[in-house]
Short mmCIF file of N, CA and C in Angstrom, two decimals:
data_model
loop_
_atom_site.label_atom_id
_atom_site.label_comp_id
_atom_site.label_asym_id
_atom_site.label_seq_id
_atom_site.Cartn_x
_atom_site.Cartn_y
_atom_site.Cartn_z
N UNK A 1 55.22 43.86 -31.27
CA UNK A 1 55.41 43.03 -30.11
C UNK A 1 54.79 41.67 -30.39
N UNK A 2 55.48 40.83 -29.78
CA UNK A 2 54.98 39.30 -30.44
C UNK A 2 54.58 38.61 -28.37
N UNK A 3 53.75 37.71 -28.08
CA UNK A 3 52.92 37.21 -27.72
C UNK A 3 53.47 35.86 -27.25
N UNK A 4 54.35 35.54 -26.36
CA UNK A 4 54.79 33.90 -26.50
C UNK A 4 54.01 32.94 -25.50
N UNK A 5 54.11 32.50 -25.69
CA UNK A 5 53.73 31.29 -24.48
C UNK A 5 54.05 31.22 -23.43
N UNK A 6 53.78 31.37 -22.73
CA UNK A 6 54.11 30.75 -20.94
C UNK A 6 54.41 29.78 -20.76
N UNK A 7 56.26 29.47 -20.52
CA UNK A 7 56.80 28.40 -20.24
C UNK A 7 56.40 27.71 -18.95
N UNK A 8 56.64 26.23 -19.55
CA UNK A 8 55.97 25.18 -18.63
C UNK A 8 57.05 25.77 -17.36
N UNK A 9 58.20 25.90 -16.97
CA UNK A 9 58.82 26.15 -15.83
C UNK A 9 58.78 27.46 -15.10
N UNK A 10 57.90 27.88 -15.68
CA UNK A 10 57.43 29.59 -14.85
C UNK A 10 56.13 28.73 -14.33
N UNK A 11 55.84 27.79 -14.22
CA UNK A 11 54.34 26.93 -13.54
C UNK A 11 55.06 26.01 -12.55
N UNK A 12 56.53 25.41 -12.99
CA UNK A 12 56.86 24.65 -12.22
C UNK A 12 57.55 25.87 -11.11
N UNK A 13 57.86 26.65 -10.89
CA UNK A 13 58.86 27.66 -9.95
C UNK A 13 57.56 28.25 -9.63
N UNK A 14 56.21 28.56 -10.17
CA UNK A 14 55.22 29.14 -8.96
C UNK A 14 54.71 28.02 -7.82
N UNK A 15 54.53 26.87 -8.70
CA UNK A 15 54.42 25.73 -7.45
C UNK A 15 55.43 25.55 -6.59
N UNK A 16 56.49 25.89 -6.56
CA UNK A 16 57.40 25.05 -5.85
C UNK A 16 57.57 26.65 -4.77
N UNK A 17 57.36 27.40 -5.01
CA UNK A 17 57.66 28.90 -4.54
C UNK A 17 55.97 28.45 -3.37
N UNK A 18 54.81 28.04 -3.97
CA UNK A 18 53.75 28.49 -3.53
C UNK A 18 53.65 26.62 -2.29
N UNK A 19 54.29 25.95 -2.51
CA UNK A 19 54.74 24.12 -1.69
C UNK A 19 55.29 25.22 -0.55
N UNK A 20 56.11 25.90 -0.67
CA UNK A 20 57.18 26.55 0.07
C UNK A 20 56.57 27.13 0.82
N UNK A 21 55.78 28.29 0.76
CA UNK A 21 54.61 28.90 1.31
C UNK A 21 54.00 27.86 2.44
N UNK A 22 53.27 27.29 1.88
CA UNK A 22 51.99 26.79 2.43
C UNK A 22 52.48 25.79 3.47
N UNK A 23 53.78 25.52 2.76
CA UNK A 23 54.64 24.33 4.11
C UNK A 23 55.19 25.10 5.70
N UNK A 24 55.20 26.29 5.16
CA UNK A 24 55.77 27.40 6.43
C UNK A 24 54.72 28.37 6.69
N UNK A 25 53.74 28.08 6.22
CA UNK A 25 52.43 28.63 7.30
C UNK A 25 51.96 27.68 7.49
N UNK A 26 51.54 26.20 7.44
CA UNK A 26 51.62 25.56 8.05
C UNK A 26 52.39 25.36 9.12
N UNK A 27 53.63 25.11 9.58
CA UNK A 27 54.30 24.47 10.04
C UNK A 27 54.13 26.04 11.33
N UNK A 28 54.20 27.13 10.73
CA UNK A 28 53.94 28.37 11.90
C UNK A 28 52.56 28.18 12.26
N UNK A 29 51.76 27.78 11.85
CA UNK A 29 50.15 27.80 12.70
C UNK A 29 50.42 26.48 13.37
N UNK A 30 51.16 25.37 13.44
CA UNK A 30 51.57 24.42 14.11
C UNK A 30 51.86 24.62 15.33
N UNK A 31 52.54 25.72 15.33
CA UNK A 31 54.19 25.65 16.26
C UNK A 31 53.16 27.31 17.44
N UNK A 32 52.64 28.00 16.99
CA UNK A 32 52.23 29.07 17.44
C UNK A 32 51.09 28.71 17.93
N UNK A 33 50.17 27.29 17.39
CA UNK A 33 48.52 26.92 17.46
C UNK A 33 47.62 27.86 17.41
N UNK A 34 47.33 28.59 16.03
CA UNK A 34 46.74 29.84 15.43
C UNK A 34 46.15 28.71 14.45
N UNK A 35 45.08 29.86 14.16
CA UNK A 35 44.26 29.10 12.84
C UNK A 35 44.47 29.87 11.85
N UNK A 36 45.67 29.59 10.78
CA UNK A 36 46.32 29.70 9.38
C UNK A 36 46.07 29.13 8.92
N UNK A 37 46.06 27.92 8.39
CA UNK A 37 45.05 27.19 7.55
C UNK A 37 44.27 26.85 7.11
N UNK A 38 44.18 26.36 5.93
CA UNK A 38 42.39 25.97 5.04
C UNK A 38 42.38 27.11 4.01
N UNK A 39 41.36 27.06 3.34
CA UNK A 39 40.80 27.58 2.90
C UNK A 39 39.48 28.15 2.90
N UNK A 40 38.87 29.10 2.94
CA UNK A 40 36.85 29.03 3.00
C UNK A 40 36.68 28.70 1.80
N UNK A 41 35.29 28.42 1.61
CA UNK A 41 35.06 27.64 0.19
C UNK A 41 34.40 28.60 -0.66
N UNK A 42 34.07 29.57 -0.02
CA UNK A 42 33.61 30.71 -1.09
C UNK A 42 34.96 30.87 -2.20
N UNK A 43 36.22 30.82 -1.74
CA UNK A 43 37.49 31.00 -2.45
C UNK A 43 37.76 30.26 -3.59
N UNK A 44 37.34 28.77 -3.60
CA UNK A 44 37.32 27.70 -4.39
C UNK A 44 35.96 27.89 -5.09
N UNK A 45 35.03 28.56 -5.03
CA UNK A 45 33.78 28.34 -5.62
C UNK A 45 34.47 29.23 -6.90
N UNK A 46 34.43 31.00 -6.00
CA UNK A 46 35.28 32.21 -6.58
C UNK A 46 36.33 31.36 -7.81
N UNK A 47 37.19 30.88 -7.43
CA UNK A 47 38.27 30.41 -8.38
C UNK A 47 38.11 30.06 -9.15
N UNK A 48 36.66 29.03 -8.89
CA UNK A 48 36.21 28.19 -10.47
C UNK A 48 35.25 29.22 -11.55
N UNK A 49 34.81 29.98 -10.70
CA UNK A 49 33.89 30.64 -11.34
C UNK A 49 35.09 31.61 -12.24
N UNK A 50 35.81 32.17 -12.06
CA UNK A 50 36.94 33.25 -12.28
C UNK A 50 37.60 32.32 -13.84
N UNK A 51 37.57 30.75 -13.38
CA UNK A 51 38.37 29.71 -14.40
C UNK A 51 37.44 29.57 -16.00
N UNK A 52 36.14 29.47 -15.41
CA UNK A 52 35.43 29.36 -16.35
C UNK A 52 35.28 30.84 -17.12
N UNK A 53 34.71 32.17 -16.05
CA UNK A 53 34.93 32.78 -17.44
C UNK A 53 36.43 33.58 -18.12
N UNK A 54 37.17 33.48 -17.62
CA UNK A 54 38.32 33.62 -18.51
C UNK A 54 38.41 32.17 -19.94
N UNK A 55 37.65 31.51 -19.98
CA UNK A 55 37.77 30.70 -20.81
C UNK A 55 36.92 31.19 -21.54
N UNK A 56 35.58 31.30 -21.26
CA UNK A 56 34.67 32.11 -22.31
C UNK A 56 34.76 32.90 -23.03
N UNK A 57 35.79 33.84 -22.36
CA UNK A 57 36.52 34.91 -22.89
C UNK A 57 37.20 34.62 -24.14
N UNK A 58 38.16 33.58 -23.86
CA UNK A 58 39.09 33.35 -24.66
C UNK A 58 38.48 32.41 -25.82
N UNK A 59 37.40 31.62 -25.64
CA UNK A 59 36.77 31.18 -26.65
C UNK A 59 36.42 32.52 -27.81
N UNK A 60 35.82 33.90 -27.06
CA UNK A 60 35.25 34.85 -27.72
C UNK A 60 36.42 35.32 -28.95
N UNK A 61 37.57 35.22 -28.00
CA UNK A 61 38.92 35.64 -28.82
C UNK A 61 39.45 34.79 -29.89
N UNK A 62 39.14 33.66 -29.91
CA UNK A 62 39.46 32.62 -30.41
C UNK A 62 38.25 32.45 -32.01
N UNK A 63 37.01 32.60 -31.40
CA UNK A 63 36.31 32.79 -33.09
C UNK A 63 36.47 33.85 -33.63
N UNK A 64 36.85 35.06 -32.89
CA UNK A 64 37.53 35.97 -33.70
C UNK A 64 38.78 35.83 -34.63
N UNK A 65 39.87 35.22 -34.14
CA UNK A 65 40.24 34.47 -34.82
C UNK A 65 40.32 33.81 -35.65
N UNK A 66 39.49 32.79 -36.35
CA UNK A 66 39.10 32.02 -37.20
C UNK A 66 38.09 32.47 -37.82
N UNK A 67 37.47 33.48 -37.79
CA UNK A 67 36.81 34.50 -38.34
C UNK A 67 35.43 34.62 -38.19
N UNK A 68 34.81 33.63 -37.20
CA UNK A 68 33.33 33.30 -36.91
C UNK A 68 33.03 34.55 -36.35
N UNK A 69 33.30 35.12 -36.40
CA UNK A 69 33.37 36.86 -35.05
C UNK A 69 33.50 37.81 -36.25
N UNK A 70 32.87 38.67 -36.59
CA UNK A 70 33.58 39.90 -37.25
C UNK A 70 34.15 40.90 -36.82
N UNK A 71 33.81 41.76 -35.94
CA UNK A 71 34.49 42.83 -34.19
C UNK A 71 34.80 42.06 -33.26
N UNK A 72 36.23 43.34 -33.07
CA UNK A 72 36.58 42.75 -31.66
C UNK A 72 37.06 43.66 -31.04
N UNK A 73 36.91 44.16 -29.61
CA UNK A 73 38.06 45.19 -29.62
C UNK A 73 39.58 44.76 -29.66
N UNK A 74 40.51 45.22 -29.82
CA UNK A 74 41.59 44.18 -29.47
C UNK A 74 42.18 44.65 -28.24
N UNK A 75 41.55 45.48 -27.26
CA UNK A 75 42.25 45.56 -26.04
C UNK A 75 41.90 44.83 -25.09
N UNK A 76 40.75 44.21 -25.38
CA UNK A 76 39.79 42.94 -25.24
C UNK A 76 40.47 41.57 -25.16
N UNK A 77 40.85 41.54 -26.46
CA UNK A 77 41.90 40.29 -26.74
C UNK A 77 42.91 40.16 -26.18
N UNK A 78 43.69 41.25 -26.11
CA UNK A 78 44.99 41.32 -25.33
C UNK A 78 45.07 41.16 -23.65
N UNK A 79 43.70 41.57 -23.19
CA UNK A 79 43.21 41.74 -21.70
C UNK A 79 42.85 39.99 -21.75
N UNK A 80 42.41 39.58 -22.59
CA UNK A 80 42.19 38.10 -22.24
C UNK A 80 43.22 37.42 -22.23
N UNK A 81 44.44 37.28 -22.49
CA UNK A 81 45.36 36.63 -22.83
C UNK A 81 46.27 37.30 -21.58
N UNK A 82 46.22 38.52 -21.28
CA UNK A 82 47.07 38.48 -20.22
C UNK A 82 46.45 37.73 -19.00
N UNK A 83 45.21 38.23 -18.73
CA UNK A 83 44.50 37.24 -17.73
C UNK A 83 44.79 35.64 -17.48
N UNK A 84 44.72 35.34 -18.83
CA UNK A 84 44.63 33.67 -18.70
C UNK A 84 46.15 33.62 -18.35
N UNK A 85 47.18 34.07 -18.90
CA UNK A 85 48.42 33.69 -18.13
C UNK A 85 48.26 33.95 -16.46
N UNK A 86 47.92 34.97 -15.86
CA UNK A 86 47.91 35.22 -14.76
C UNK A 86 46.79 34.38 -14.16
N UNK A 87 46.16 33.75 -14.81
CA UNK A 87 45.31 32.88 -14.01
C UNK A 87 45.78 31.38 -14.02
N UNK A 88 46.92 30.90 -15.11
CA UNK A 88 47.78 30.04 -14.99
C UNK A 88 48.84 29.95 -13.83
N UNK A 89 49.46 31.04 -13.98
CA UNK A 89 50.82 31.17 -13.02
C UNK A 89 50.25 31.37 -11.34
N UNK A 90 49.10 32.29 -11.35
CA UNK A 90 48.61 32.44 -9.86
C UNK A 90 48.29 31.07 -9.34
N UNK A 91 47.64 30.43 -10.08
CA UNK A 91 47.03 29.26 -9.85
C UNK A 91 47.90 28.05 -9.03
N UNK A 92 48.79 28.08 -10.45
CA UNK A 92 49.97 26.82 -10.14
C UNK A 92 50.67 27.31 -8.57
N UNK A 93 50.82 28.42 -8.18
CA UNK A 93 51.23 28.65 -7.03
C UNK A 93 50.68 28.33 -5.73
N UNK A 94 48.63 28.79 -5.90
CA UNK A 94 47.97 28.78 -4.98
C UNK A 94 47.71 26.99 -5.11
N UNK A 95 48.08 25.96 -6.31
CA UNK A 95 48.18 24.28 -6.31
C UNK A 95 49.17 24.43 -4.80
N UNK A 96 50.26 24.97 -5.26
CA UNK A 96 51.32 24.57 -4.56
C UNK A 96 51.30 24.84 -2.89
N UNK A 97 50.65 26.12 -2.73
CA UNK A 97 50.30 26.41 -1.59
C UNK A 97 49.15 25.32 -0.41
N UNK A 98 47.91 25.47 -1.21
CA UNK A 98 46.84 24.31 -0.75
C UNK A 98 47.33 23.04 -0.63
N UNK A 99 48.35 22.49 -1.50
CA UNK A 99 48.52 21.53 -1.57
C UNK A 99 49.63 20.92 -0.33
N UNK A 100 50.42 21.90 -0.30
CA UNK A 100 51.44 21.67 0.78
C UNK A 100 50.57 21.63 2.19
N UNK A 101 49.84 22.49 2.14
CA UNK A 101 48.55 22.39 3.55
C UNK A 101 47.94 21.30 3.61
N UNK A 102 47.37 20.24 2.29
CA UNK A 102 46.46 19.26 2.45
C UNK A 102 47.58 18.35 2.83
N UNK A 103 48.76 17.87 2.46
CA UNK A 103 49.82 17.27 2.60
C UNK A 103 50.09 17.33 4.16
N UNK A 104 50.17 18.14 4.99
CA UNK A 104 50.73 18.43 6.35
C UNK A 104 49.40 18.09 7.15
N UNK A 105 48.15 18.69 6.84
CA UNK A 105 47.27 17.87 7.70
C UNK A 105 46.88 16.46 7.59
N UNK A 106 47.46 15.83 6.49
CA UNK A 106 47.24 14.02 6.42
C UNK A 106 47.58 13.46 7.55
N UNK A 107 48.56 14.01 8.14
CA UNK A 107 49.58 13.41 9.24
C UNK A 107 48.65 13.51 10.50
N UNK A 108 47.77 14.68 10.27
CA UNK A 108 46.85 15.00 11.41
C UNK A 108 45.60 14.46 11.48
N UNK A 109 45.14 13.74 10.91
CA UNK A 109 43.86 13.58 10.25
C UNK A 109 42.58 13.17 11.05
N UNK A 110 43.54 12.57 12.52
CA UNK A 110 42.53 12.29 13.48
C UNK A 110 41.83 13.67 14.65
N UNK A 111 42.88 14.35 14.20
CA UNK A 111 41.60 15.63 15.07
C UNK A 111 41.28 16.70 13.88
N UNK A 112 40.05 16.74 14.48
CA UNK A 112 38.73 17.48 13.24
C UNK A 112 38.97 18.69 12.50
N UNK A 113 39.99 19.63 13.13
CA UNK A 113 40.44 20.87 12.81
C UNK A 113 41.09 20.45 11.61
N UNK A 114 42.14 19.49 11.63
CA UNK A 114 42.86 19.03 10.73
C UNK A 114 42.38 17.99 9.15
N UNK A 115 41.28 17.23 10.03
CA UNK A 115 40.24 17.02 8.53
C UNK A 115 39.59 17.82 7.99
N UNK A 116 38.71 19.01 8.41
CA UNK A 116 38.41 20.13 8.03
C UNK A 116 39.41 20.83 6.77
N UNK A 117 40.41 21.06 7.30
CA UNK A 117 41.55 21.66 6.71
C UNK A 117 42.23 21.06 5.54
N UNK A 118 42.18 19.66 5.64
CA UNK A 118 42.57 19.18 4.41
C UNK A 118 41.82 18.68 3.51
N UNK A 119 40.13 18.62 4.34
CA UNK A 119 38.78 18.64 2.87
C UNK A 119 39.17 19.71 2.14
N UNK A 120 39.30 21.22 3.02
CA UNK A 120 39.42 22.29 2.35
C UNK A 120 40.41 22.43 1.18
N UNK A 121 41.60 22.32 1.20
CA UNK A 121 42.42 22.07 0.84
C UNK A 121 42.49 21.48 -0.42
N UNK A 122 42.30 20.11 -0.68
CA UNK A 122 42.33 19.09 -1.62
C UNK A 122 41.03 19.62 -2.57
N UNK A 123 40.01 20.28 -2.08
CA UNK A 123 39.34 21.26 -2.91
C UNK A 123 39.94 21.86 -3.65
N UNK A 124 40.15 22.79 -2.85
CA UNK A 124 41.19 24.25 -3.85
C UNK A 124 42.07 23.63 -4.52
N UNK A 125 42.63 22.63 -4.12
CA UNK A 125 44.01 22.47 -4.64
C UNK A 125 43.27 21.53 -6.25
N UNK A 126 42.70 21.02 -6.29
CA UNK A 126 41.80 20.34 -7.60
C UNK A 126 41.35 21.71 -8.23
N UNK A 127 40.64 22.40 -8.18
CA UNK A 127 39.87 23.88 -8.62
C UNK A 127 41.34 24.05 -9.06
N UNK A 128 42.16 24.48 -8.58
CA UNK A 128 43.54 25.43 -8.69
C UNK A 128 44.14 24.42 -10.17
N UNK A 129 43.80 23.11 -9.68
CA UNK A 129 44.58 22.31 -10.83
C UNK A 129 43.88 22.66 -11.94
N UNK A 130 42.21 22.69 -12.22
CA UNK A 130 42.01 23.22 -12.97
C UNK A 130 41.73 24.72 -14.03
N UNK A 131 42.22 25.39 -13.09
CA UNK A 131 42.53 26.53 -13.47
C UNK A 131 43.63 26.95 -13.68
N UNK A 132 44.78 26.28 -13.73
CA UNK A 132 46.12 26.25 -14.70
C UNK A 132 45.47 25.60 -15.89
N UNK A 133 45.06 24.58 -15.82
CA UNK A 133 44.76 24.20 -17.75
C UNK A 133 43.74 25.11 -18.05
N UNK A 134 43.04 25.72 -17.40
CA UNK A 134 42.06 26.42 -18.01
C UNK A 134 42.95 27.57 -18.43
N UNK A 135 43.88 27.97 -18.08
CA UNK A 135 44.68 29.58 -18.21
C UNK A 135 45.32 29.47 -19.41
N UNK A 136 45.62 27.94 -19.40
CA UNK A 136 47.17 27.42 -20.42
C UNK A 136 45.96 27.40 -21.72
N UNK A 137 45.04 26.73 -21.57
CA UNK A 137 44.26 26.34 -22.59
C UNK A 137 43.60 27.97 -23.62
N UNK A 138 43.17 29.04 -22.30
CA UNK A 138 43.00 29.94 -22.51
C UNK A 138 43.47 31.48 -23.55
N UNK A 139 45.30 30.56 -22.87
CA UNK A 139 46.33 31.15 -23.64
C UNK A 139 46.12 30.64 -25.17
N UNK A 140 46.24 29.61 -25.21
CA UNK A 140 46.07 29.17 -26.43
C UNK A 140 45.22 29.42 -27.12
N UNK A 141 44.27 29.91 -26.87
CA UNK A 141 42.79 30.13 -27.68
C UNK A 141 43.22 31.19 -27.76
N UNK A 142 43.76 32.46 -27.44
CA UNK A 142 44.08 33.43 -27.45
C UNK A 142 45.31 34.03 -29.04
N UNK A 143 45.49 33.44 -29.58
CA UNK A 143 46.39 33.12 -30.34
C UNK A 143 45.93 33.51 -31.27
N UNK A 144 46.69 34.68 -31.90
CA UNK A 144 46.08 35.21 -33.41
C UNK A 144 46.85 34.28 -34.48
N UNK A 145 46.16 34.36 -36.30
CA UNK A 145 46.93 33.56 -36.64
C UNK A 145 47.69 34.88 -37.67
N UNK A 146 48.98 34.10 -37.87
CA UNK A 146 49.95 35.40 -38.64
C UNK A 146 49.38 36.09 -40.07
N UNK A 147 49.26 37.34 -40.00
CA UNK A 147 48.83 37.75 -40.71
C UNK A 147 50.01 38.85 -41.54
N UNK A 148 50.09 39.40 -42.39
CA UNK A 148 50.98 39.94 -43.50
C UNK A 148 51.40 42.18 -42.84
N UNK A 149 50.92 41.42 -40.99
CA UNK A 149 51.61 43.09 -40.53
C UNK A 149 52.85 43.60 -40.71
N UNK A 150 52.82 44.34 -39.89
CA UNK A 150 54.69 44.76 -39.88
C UNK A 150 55.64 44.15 -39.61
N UNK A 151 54.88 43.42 -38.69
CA UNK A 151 55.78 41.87 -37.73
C UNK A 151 56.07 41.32 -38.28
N UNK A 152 55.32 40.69 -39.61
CA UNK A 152 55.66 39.57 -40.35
C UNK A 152 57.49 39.76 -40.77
N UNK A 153 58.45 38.63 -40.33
CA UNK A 153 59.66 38.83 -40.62
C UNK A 153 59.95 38.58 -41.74
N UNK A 154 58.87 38.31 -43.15
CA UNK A 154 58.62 38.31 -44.39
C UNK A 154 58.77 39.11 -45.06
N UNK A 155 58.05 40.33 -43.93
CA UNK A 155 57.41 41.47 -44.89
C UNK A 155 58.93 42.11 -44.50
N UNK A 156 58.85 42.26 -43.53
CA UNK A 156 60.28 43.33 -43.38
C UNK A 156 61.81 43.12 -43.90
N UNK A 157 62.04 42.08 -44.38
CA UNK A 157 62.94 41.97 -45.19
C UNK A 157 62.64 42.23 -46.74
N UNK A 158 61.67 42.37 -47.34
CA UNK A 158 61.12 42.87 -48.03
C UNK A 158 60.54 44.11 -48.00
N UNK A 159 60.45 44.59 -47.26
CA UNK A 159 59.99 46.66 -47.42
C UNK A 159 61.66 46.89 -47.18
N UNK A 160 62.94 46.25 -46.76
CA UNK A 160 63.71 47.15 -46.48
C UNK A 160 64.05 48.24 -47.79
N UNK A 161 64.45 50.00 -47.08
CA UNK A 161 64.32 50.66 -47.96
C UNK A 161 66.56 50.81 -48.26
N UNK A 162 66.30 51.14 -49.29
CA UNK A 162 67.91 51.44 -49.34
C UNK A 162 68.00 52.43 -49.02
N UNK A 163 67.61 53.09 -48.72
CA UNK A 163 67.91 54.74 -47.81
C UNK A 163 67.82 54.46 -46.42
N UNK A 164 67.26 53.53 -45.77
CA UNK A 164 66.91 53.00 -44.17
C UNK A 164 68.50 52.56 -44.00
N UNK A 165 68.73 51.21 -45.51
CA UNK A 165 70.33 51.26 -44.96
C UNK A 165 71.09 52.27 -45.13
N UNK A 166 71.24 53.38 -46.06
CA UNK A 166 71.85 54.00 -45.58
C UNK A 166 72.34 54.62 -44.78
N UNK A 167 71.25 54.98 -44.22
CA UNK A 167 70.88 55.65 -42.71
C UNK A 167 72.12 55.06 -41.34
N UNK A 168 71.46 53.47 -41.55
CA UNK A 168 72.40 52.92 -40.91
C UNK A 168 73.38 52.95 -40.80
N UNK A 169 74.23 52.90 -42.10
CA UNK A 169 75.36 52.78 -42.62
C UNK A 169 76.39 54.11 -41.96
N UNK A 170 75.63 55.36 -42.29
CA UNK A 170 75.82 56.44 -41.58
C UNK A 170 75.90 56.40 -40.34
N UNK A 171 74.90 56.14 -39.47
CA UNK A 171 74.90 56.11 -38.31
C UNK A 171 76.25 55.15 -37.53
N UNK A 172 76.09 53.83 -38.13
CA UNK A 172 77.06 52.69 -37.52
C UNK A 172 78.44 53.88 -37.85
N UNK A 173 79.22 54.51 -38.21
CA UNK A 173 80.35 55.15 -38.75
C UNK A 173 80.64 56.60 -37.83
N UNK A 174 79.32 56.85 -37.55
CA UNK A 174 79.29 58.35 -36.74
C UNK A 174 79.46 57.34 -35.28
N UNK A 175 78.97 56.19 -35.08
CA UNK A 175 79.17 55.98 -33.59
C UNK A 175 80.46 55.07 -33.63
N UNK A 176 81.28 55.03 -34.79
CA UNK A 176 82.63 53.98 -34.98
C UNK A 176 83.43 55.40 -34.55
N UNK A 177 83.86 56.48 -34.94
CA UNK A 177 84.29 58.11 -34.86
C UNK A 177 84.46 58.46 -33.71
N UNK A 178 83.07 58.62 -32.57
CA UNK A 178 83.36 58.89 -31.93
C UNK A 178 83.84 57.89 -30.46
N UNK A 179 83.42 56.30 -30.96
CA UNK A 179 84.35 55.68 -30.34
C UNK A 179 85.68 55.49 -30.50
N UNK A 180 86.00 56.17 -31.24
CA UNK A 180 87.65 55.88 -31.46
C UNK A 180 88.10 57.09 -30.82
N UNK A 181 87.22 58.36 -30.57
CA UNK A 181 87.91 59.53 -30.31
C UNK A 181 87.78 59.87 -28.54
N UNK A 182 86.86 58.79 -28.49
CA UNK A 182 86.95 58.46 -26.76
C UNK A 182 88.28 57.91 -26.29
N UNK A 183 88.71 57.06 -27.18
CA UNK A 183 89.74 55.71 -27.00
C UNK A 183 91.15 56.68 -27.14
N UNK A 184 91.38 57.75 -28.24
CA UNK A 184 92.83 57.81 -28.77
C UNK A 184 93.05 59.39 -27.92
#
């Protein structure tokens, strides 16, 4: 199994999914006058703290890597790298969310509920910004460098066995047979 990157537009479709959100609970704590909005700041503290050590992490994974590390577990490694994506993609969403909230209370800004709400806000939504580069960055540190496994598409054109093709060869002919005997 190979490891890719997290495309930049799986960040742009959680923001725009998480704008979407935050614009329609807004606009329902508007319309209903409920208190849906904001954020508490324990959440934004939480977030950064969550940003930083998934990075630590991935630093850990990362001199393993380059060989400053001698052990590692690698379910370790793999647990870091899924994290940091999920702390990319959650992120860019919860940008999109906070952000659509700090955006809708600008308009409000003269009653206090509504400055409250968009201090809150423009918080998280900065924290959140940095915890997509911290995830993306994370990912990246996460990154083994190619080594001469099974994967290598080097090696495997080179171990092929001539009995493997045969195999094939056989096989592709037994399933040509009995598609024809479906057909005639």
């Amino acid at each position: 199994m190979r490891a890719r990157r997290t495309p930049l537009v799986h960040y742009l479709v959680a923001l725009i999914l998480g704008l979407m959100g935050g614009a329609g609970i807004s606009e329902l704590g508007m319309s209903t006058r409920t208190d849906l909005m904001g954020v508490p700041w324990l959440v934004s503290v939480l977030l950064f703290l969550l940003g930083v050590a998934i990075l630590i992490m991935a630093f850990q994974v990362h001199r393993y890597a380059k060989g400053d590390r001698k052990e590692m577990d690698l379910r370790f490694a793999v647990n870091v790298l899924i994290m940091s994506k999920a702390l990319g993609i959650a992120c860019a969403a919860l940008l999109g969310w906070y952000g659509s909230q700090a955006l809708i209370s600008m308009g409000h800004a003269g009653a206090p509920y509504y400055t409250r709400v968009m201090q809150e806000c423009l918080v998280a939504s900065l924290v959140c910004l940095i915890d997509v580069v911290a995830g993306a960055v994370g990912e990246w540190l996460c990154q083994l460098p190619p080594d001469d496994g099974p994967e290598n598409p080097d090696r495997r054109k080179s171990s092929r066995r001539p009995m493997a093709d045969a195999a094939d060869t056989a096989d592709r002919a037994k399933i040509k047979t009995d598609s024809s005997k479906r057909h005639g």
